[in-house]
Each structure stands twice: as C-alpha cells, then as structure tokens.
Amino acid sequence: MARALYEPESGYYARPGRLVGRSGDFFTSVSVGSLFGRLLAAHLAAWRGGKSGPWRILELGAHDGSLARDVLAELASAHPAAFAEVEYAIIEPLPALAARQRETLSEFAEVVNIVNAAEDLEPRRGILIANELIDALPCRIVEATEDGWVEMGVDLGSEGNFEWKVIGDAGEIAALLPARPPGYRTEVRPDLESFLSPLADRIGQGRMLWVDYGFEADDYYADGRSEGTLQTFVKHRADNAPLDAPGSKDITAHVDFTALGAACESLGGRVVRFENQARFLTEVARPLLLSLEGRMDEEVAKVVRQFQTLTHPGQLGSRFHVMEVDFSGETT
Ligand SMILES: C[S@@+](CC[C@H](N)C(=O)[O-])C[C@H]1O[C@@H](n2cnc3c(N)ncnc32)[C@H](O)[C@@H]1O
C-alpha cells in the first residue's frame, strides 16, 4: 500500500492530473466546494479565541492545497486578526504534491510553509487538521485462522500478477484484536503512536482535528464485517481488487477511531470531541447560516447545497466523523 500510493515517481498520489473531485476518482468534503474550509476556518478561529501572538495551522494530506486555500481565504476575510498572525504549515512528503500546493497557494505565499517532514518545523502552538489522511495511511492485513491471527503479505504469482500470501504469525498485532472465526480478515494500523508522536511535539500543547470515515473498535471488528474495509477507488467506483494495477487507483481502509483516540491519549492528548460530521458542521455553521437568513441569491443557494452534501446522512454527514484532541494538559 505504501509503495502503490506513495512511490515518488509512480505512486498513485504522485500522478499528475485530478484524483479528487468530479473528474477524478473520489469525492471528499474538500472537493464539494469551499464551504468545508470556511467552516473549519470558523472553528479554528474560535479555538484561538481572543488570544494574540503567532499561531499555526498544521495540515497533513493537503493534496492540491484546496483546503488550505479555502481556510486561509475565510480567515483573511472573516477573521483578520487571526489571519494576521497565522502560519499555515503543510507537511508534504511527495515533491509533486508540494509543487501543486505552492501553485494553489501562491496568493498566500507569505503565510504558507510547506515542509517535507514534521522535524522540519519548530514547535509552535497550533492546531493540526487532516481530512481523509488516516484512511490513506498504509495498514497491515491480518486474517484469523484456527491457530490465531496471521499477517497477509503480497507475492508475485505465476502469471506475473500479485497475490495474497500468509507471511507469518501476526505477532504483537494479535494482542490488539478480539478472537474471530477462521477466514475473518481485517486491517490494523499498529504504528499510529509513532506516526503521531512528532506531530504532537510540533503543536505546542495545541490540538488535533481528524476528519475521516471509520468506526469505533467494537463496530470495526464486529462479527459481520468479516472482509475488512480495504477498498480501492477508480472513477468513483469502488472495487475490492487492491492488488490489480498498483499505482493506478486509490487504496484506503477505514479508521479505527478507538485506536486513533488511544494513540493520541498515550501521547498526552485528551479526546474532547468525537461525533459525526453532520453534528460538528451544524454546530460550527450556525453563525454563517443565521447571517444568510432572508437572502435568496445564487451564493446562498450554493452554500445551502454544499451544506446539505456535507451533512446529509445519505451523503457525507454520518459516514464521516470528527475527532478533536486537546494537548494543553488542561482538564476542562
Ligand atoms: C484521500 S487524500 C485526501 C486529500 C485531501 N485532504 C482532501 O480531503 O481532499 C489523502 C492524502 O493524504 C496524503 N498523505 C498520506 N500519507 C501522508 C503522510 N504521511 N504525510 C502527509 N500526507 C500524507 C496523500 O498524499 C493524499 O494527498
């Protein structure tokens, strides 16, 4: 999964052209329009409150820079005091995407800082945001057998194709999972804590805001979910053939929010919000929606359409969840 998605030359995410949005392979809340970024900007500005001094928004998985552009444009117009002191940092390991982000964000070049790794940033109080990042992190695949969990790898088949192969006992991963009947297959991301640790070090007792699709552990590893959630996407069609044509399609697996919350807590964080996207955005959008009351122009119609897509249970409202973690050490 790591190589198929992130090889700098041939990985899926290094491909030129549009991957996200109508002409790409999948939609995200960002590709619905600028409203998602505008609402996040309101939430970030509210978190900063009346404080003064430099602060940072740190984005991961910024892709072509659209969310950063939408957030910064809204901060500049609706929260100028917060905008005046913000640094918008992006951690982007893929050079091709960093170049696209620089292009998208050229008008905000003075406040944008795109780096290759967390270690390139000095710590500064801030809030990390990531939409659909964790689901794109490589995962490990395990399968239950009569003798416990084994880990699955990928091998070259006799026809030159890739095929699944047992690579050994699941070892420490087995301790993270409940017993399941033979044949039950699922995914785990056991390295979340080491992934998050350098990020927690860079936000200066700030916050993290994770938006993604997934479940709590009980639901994730429920009896009925016996084939896991590993999926690929091409042209808005999901298929279950992640080994075919690596590099040409997106590969994803849902987020185990229980594991994500636990990894954050082991690094000193406290989960202060976990709810579906509809609830979160409805709360955050209230002032904006009230300000539009009584207006019936095209701009309002656009906002309403985007809000419905982001919050409707049949669209992005209930599948997506928001987890916010506070690292200030305060308990209230
Ligand atoms: C599903 S896309 C989401 C893009 C965007 N956030 C959106 O919502 O439209 C996942 C993104 O995460 C990025 N990504 C994956 N692993 C990463 C990592 N370790 N650090 C930074 N970005 C990463 C990928 O390159 C890709 O741009």
mmCIF file of N, CA and C in Angstrom, residues 12-13 18-22 24-37 59 61-64 66-67 70 130-133 135-136 211-213 233 236 250 252 277 281 306 309-310 315-316 319-320:
data_model
loop_
_atom_site.group_PDB
_atom_site.id
_atom_site.type_symbol
_atom_site.label_atom_id
_atom_site.label_comp_id
_atom_site.label_asym_id
_atom_site.label_seq_id
_atom_site.Cartn_x
_atom_site.Cartn_y
_atom_site.Cartn_z
ATOM 1 N N TYR A 12 0.322 6.246 -6.766
ATOM 2 C CA TYR A 12 -0.969 6.837 -7.140
ATOM 3 C C TYR A 12 -1.017 8.338 -6.830
ATOM 4 N N TYR A 13 -0.593 8.742 -5.640
ATOM 5 C CA TYR A 13 -0.719 10.149 -5.252
ATOM 6 C C TYR A 13 0.297 11.061 -5.923
ATOM 7 N N ARG A 18 -6.117 15.226 -12.004
ATOM 8 C CA ARG A 18 -7.059 15.296 -10.888
ATOM 9 C C ARG A 18 -7.412 13.921 -10.367
ATOM 10 N N LEU A 19 -7.199 13.698 -9.079
ATOM 11 C CA LEU A 19 -7.583 12.427 -8.470
ATOM 12 C C LEU A 19 -8.858 12.616 -7.651
ATOM 13 N N VAL A 20 -9.011 13.837 -7.100
ATOM 14 C CA VAL A 20 -10.134 14.122 -6.198
ATOM 15 C C VAL A 20 -11.127 15.030 -6.914
ATOM 16 N N GLY A 21 -12.424 14.759 -6.728
ATOM 17 C CA GLY A 21 -13.448 15.616 -7.336
ATOM 18 C C GLY A 21 -14.145 14.922 -8.492
ATOM 19 N N ARG A 22 -15.066 15.664 -9.128
ATOM 20 C CA ARG A 22 -15.930 15.065 -10.147
ATOM 21 C C ARG A 22 -15.147 14.377 -11.265
ATOM 22 N N GLY A 24 -12.161 13.230 -11.053
ATOM 23 C CA GLY A 24 -11.156 12.327 -10.506
ATOM 24 C C GLY A 24 -11.729 10.971 -10.129
ATOM 25 N N ASP A 25 -11.173 10.383 -9.061
ATOM 26 C CA ASP A 25 -11.577 9.025 -8.672
ATOM 27 C C ASP A 25 -12.530 8.995 -7.475
ATOM 28 N N PHE A 26 -12.479 10.029 -6.658
ATOM 29 C CA PHE A 26 -13.366 10.053 -5.474
ATOM 30 C C PHE A 26 -13.613 11.492 -5.031
ATOM 31 N N PHE A 27 -14.732 11.687 -4.323
ATOM 32 C CA PHE A 27 -15.051 12.999 -3.764
ATOM 33 C C PHE A 27 -14.539 13.057 -2.328
ATOM 34 N N THR A 28 -14.230 14.245 -1.860
ATOM 35 C CA THR A 28 -14.013 14.444 -0.424
ATOM 36 C C THR A 28 -14.815 15.685 -0.026
ATOM 37 N N SER A 29 -14.896 15.943 1.258
ATOM 38 C CA SER A 29 -15.617 17.140 1.709
ATOM 39 C C SER A 29 -14.986 18.399 1.127
ATOM 40 N N VAL A 30 -13.669 18.344 0.886
ATOM 41 C CA VAL A 30 -12.979 19.499 0.321
ATOM 42 C C VAL A 30 -13.434 19.729 -1.124
ATOM 43 N N SER A 31 -13.617 18.634 -1.853
ATOM 44 C CA SER A 31 -13.963 18.791 -3.267
ATOM 45 C C SER A 31 -15.434 19.164 -3.469
ATOM 46 N N VAL A 32 -16.236 19.115 -2.402
ATOM 47 C CA VAL A 32 -17.644 19.541 -2.502
ATOM 48 C C VAL A 32 -17.714 21.049 -2.787
ATOM 49 N N GLY A 33 -16.719 21.791 -2.314
ATOM 50 C CA GLY A 33 -16.707 23.243 -2.520
ATOM 51 C C GLY A 33 -15.993 23.916 -1.361
ATOM 52 N N SER A 34 -16.028 25.247 -1.343
ATOM 53 C CA SER A 34 -15.225 25.959 -0.335
ATOM 54 C C SER A 34 -15.863 25.970 1.058
ATOM 55 N N LEU A 35 -17.137 25.538 1.176
ATOM 56 C CA LEU A 35 -17.819 25.671 2.467
ATOM 57 C C LEU A 35 -17.116 24.897 3.593
ATOM 58 N N PHE A 36 -16.635 23.706 3.278
ATOM 59 C CA PHE A 36 -15.978 22.903 4.318
ATOM 60 C C PHE A 36 -14.802 23.695 4.921
ATOM 61 N N GLY A 37 -13.979 24.277 4.059
ATOM 62 C CA GLY A 37 -12.837 25.065 4.538
ATOM 63 C C GLY A 37 -13.294 26.314 5.289
ATOM 64 N N GLU A 59 -1.442 21.387 8.461
ATOM 65 C CA GLU A 59 -2.275 20.440 7.714
ATOM 66 C C GLU A 59 -1.452 19.259 7.207
ATOM 67 N N GLY A 61 -1.865 15.811 4.578
ATOM 68 C CA GLY A 61 -2.710 15.288 3.497
ATOM 69 C C GLY A 61 -3.375 16.437 2.749
ATOM 70 N N ALA A 62 -2.618 17.512 2.537
ATOM 71 C CA ALA A 62 -3.210 18.733 1.961
ATOM 72 C C ALA A 62 -3.498 18.582 0.465
ATOM 73 N N HIS A 63 -3.024 17.521 -0.124
ATOM 74 C CA HIS A 63 -3.270 17.191 -1.525
ATOM 75 C C HIS A 63 -2.918 18.359 -2.455
ATOM 76 N N ASP A 64 -3.907 18.967 -3.168
ATOM 77 C CA ASP A 64 -3.527 20.047 -4.092
ATOM 78 C C ASP A 64 -3.606 21.423 -3.437
ATOM 79 N N SER A 66 -6.250 22.743 -1.840
ATOM 80 C CA SER A 66 -7.575 23.394 -1.878
ATOM 81 C C SER A 66 -8.099 23.748 -0.484
ATOM 82 N N LEU A 67 -7.958 22.820 0.464
ATOM 83 C CA LEU A 67 -8.495 23.114 1.802
ATOM 84 C C LEU A 67 -7.736 24.296 2.414
ATOM 85 N N ASP A 70 -9.032 27.477 0.947
ATOM 86 C CA ASP A 70 -10.369 27.841 1.444
ATOM 87 C C ASP A 70 -10.309 28.350 2.887
ATOM 88 N N ALA A 130 -6.589 17.442 9.465
ATOM 89 C CA ALA A 130 -6.353 16.453 8.414
ATOM 90 C C ALA A 130 -7.690 15.860 8.010
ATOM 91 N N ASN A 131 -8.012 16.010 6.732
ATOM 92 C CA ASN A 131 -9.232 15.405 6.211
ATOM 93 C C ASN A 131 -8.854 14.192 5.368
ATOM 94 N N GLU A 132 -9.367 13.049 5.729
ATOM 95 C CA GLU A 132 -9.093 11.798 4.989
ATOM 96 C C GLU A 132 -7.594 11.513 4.866
ATOM 97 N N LEU A 133 -6.884 11.659 5.963
ATOM 98 C CA LEU A 133 -5.457 11.330 5.959
ATOM 99 C C LEU A 133 -5.227 9.920 6.512
ATOM 100 N N ASP A 135 -7.130 7.341 6.750
ATOM 101 C CA ASP A 135 -7.606 6.222 5.922
ATOM 102 C C ASP A 135 -6.637 5.925 4.782
ATOM 103 N N ALA A 136 -5.786 6.903 4.465
ATOM 104 C CA ALA A 136 -4.827 6.711 3.366
ATOM 105 C C ALA A 136 -3.464 6.234 3.877
ATOM 106 N N VAL A 211 -10.610 14.316 10.618
ATOM 107 C CA VAL A 211 -11.909 14.080 9.967
ATOM 108 C C VAL A 211 -11.714 12.910 9.005
ATOM 109 N N ASP A 212 -12.541 11.899 9.160
ATOM 110 C CA ASP A 212 -12.342 10.716 8.310
ATOM 111 C C ASP A 212 -13.540 9.783 8.427
ATOM 112 N N TYR A 213 -13.556 8.748 7.591
ATOM 113 C CA TYR A 213 -14.595 7.736 7.744
ATOM 114 C C TYR A 213 -14.026 6.564 8.526
ATOM 115 N N PHE A 233 -10.489 2.731 -5.251
ATOM 116 C CA PHE A 233 -11.413 3.602 -5.989
ATOM 117 C C PHE A 233 -10.797 4.053 -7.302
ATOM 118 N N HIS A 236 -14.761 6.975 -9.263
ATOM 119 C CA HIS A 236 -15.918 6.926 -8.365
ATOM 120 C C HIS A 236 -16.513 5.525 -8.215
ATOM 121 N N ASP A 250 -6.766 4.503 -6.046
ATOM 122 C CA ASP A 250 -6.635 4.827 -4.630
ATOM 123 C C ASP A 250 -6.864 3.560 -3.808
ATOM 124 N N THR A 252 -7.601 2.423 0.228
ATOM 125 C CA THR A 252 -7.941 3.002 1.536
ATOM 126 C C THR A 252 -8.489 1.942 2.479
ATOM 127 N N GLN A 277 -19.840 14.086 11.214
ATOM 128 C CA GLN A 277 -19.572 15.355 10.553
ATOM 129 C C GLN A 277 -20.804 16.263 10.538
ATOM 130 N N LEU A 281 -20.513 20.030 11.867
ATOM 131 C CA LEU A 281 -20.656 21.171 10.961
ATOM 132 C C LEU A 281 -21.919 21.974 11.257
ATOM 133 N N GLN A 306 -24.053 22.941 -0.710
ATOM 134 C CA GLN A 306 -22.822 22.328 -0.167
ATOM 135 C C GLN A 306 -23.050 21.833 1.260
ATOM 136 N N THR A 309 -24.849 18.528 1.186
ATOM 137 C CA THR A 309 -23.974 17.419 0.798
ATOM 138 C C THR A 309 -23.063 17.014 1.964
ATOM 139 N N LEU A 310 -22.550 18.014 2.665
ATOM 140 C CA LEU A 310 -21.607 17.724 3.763
ATOM 141 C C LEU A 310 -22.280 17.100 4.971
ATOM 142 N N GLN A 315 -25.247 11.255 2.412
ATOM 143 C CA GLN A 315 -24.059 11.714 1.674
ATOM 144 C C GLN A 315 -22.843 11.662 2.618
ATOM 145 N N LEU A 316 -22.340 12.829 3.065
ATOM 146 C CA LEU A 316 -21.113 12.745 3.866
ATOM 147 C C LEU A 316 -21.353 12.930 5.369
ATOM 148 N N ARG A 319 -21.299 9.176 7.630
ATOM 149 C CA ARG A 319 -20.175 8.257 7.397
ATOM 150 C C ARG A 319 -18.873 8.870 7.953
ATOM 151 N N PHE A 320 -18.792 10.184 7.894
ATOM 152 C CA PHE A 320 -17.565 10.862 8.341
ATOM 153 C C PHE A 320 -17.682 11.260 9.801
#
